């Protein structure tokens, strides 16, 4: 038996998760006129992943929160 709990933030991301996150990042980048291979896009992608691992699973909410970050 595990002595420490497994938290949602510690769970791996699966292909369905990555598809959703990639779509959100693409949406945010397109609306901001950013290329996805820029440092700013990487920061936004990191934020989206953090939010997802904290429990924000709705793509619209993820996009809104990421846009608010800019």
CSV table of C-alpha atoms in Angstrom, one decimal:
chain,number,residue,atom,x,y,z
A,1,UNK,CA,0.0,0.0,0.0
A,2,UNK,CA,1.2,3.5,-0.8
A,3,UNK,CA,2.1,5.7,2.2
A,4,UNK,CA,1.5,8.9,0.3
A,5,UNK,CA,-1.5,9.8,-1.7
A,6,UNK,CA,-1.2,10.3,-5.5
A,7,UNK,CA,-2.4,13.8,-6.3
A,8,UNK,CA,-4.0,14.8,-9.6
A,9,UNK,CA,-1.0,17.1,-10.3
A,10,UNK,CA,1.3,14.0,-10.1
A,11,UNK,CA,-0.7,12.0,-12.7
A,12,UNK,CA,0.8,11.6,-16.1
A,13,UNK,CA,-0.7,13.3,-19.1
A,14,UNK,CA,-2.2,11.0,-21.7
A,15,UNK,CA,-2.7,11.5,-25.5
A,16,UNK,CA,-6.3,12.8,-25.0
A,17,UNK,CA,-5.0,15.3,-22.4
A,18,UNK,CA,-2.2,16.4,-24.7
A,19,UNK,CA,-4.7,16.8,-27.6
A,20,UNK,CA,-6.9,19.0,-25.5
A,21,UNK,CA,-4.0,21.1,-24.2
A,22,UNK,CA,-2.5,21.5,-27.7
A,23,UNK,CA,-5.8,22.7,-29.0
A,24,UNK,CA,-6.1,25.3,-26.2
A,25,UNK,CA,-2.6,26.5,-26.8
A,26,UNK,CA,-3.2,26.8,-30.6
A,27,UNK,CA,-6.4,28.8,-29.9
A,28,UNK,CA,-4.7,31.2,-27.6
A,29,UNK,CA,-1.7,31.6,-29.9
A,30,UNK,CA,-3.9,32.2,-32.9
A,31,UNK,CA,-6.0,34.8,-31.1
A,32,UNK,CA,-2.9,36.6,-29.9
A,33,UNK,CA,-1.0,36.3,-33.2
A,34,UNK,CA,1.8,34.3,-31.6
A,35,UNK,CA,3.8,31.5,-33.2
A,36,UNK,CA,3.9,28.4,-31.1
A,37,UNK,CA,7.7,28.2,-31.2
A,38,UNK,CA,8.2,31.4,-29.2
A,39,UNK,CA,9.2,31.8,-25.6
A,40,UNK,CA,5.9,33.5,-24.8
A,41,UNK,CA,3.9,30.6,-26.3
A,42,UNK,CA,6.0,28.2,-24.2
A,43,UNK,CA,5.2,30.1,-21.0
A,44,UNK,CA,1.5,30.1,-22.0
A,45,UNK,CA,1.7,26.3,-22.6
A,46,UNK,CA,3.3,25.8,-19.3
A,47,UNK,CA,0.5,27.8,-17.6
A,48,UNK,CA,-2.1,25.8,-19.4
A,49,UNK,CA,-0.5,22.5,-18.2
A,50,UNK,CA,-0.3,23.8,-14.6
A,51,UNK,CA,-4.0,24.8,-14.7
A,52,UNK,CA,-5.0,21.5,-16.1
A,53,UNK,CA,-3.1,19.6,-13.5
A,54,UNK,CA,-4.8,21.7,-10.8
A,55,UNK,CA,-8.2,20.5,-12.0
A,56,UNK,CA,-9.3,23.0,-14.7
A,57,UNK,CA,-10.4,20.5,-17.4
A,58,UNK,CA,-12.7,22.7,-19.5
A,59,UNK,CA,-11.0,23.9,-22.7
A,60,UNK,CA,-12.9,27.2,-22.7
A,61,UNK,CA,-11.9,27.9,-19.1
A,62,UNK,CA,-8.3,27.0,-19.8
A,63,UNK,CA,-8.2,29.4,-22.8
A,64,UNK,CA,-9.9,32.2,-20.9
A,65,UNK,CA,-7.4,31.9,-18.0
A,66,UNK,CA,-4.5,31.7,-20.4
A,67,UNK,CA,-5.7,34.8,-22.2
A,68,UNK,CA,-6.1,36.6,-18.9
A,69,UNK,CA,-2.5,35.8,-18.1
A,70,UNK,CA,-1.3,37.7,-21.2
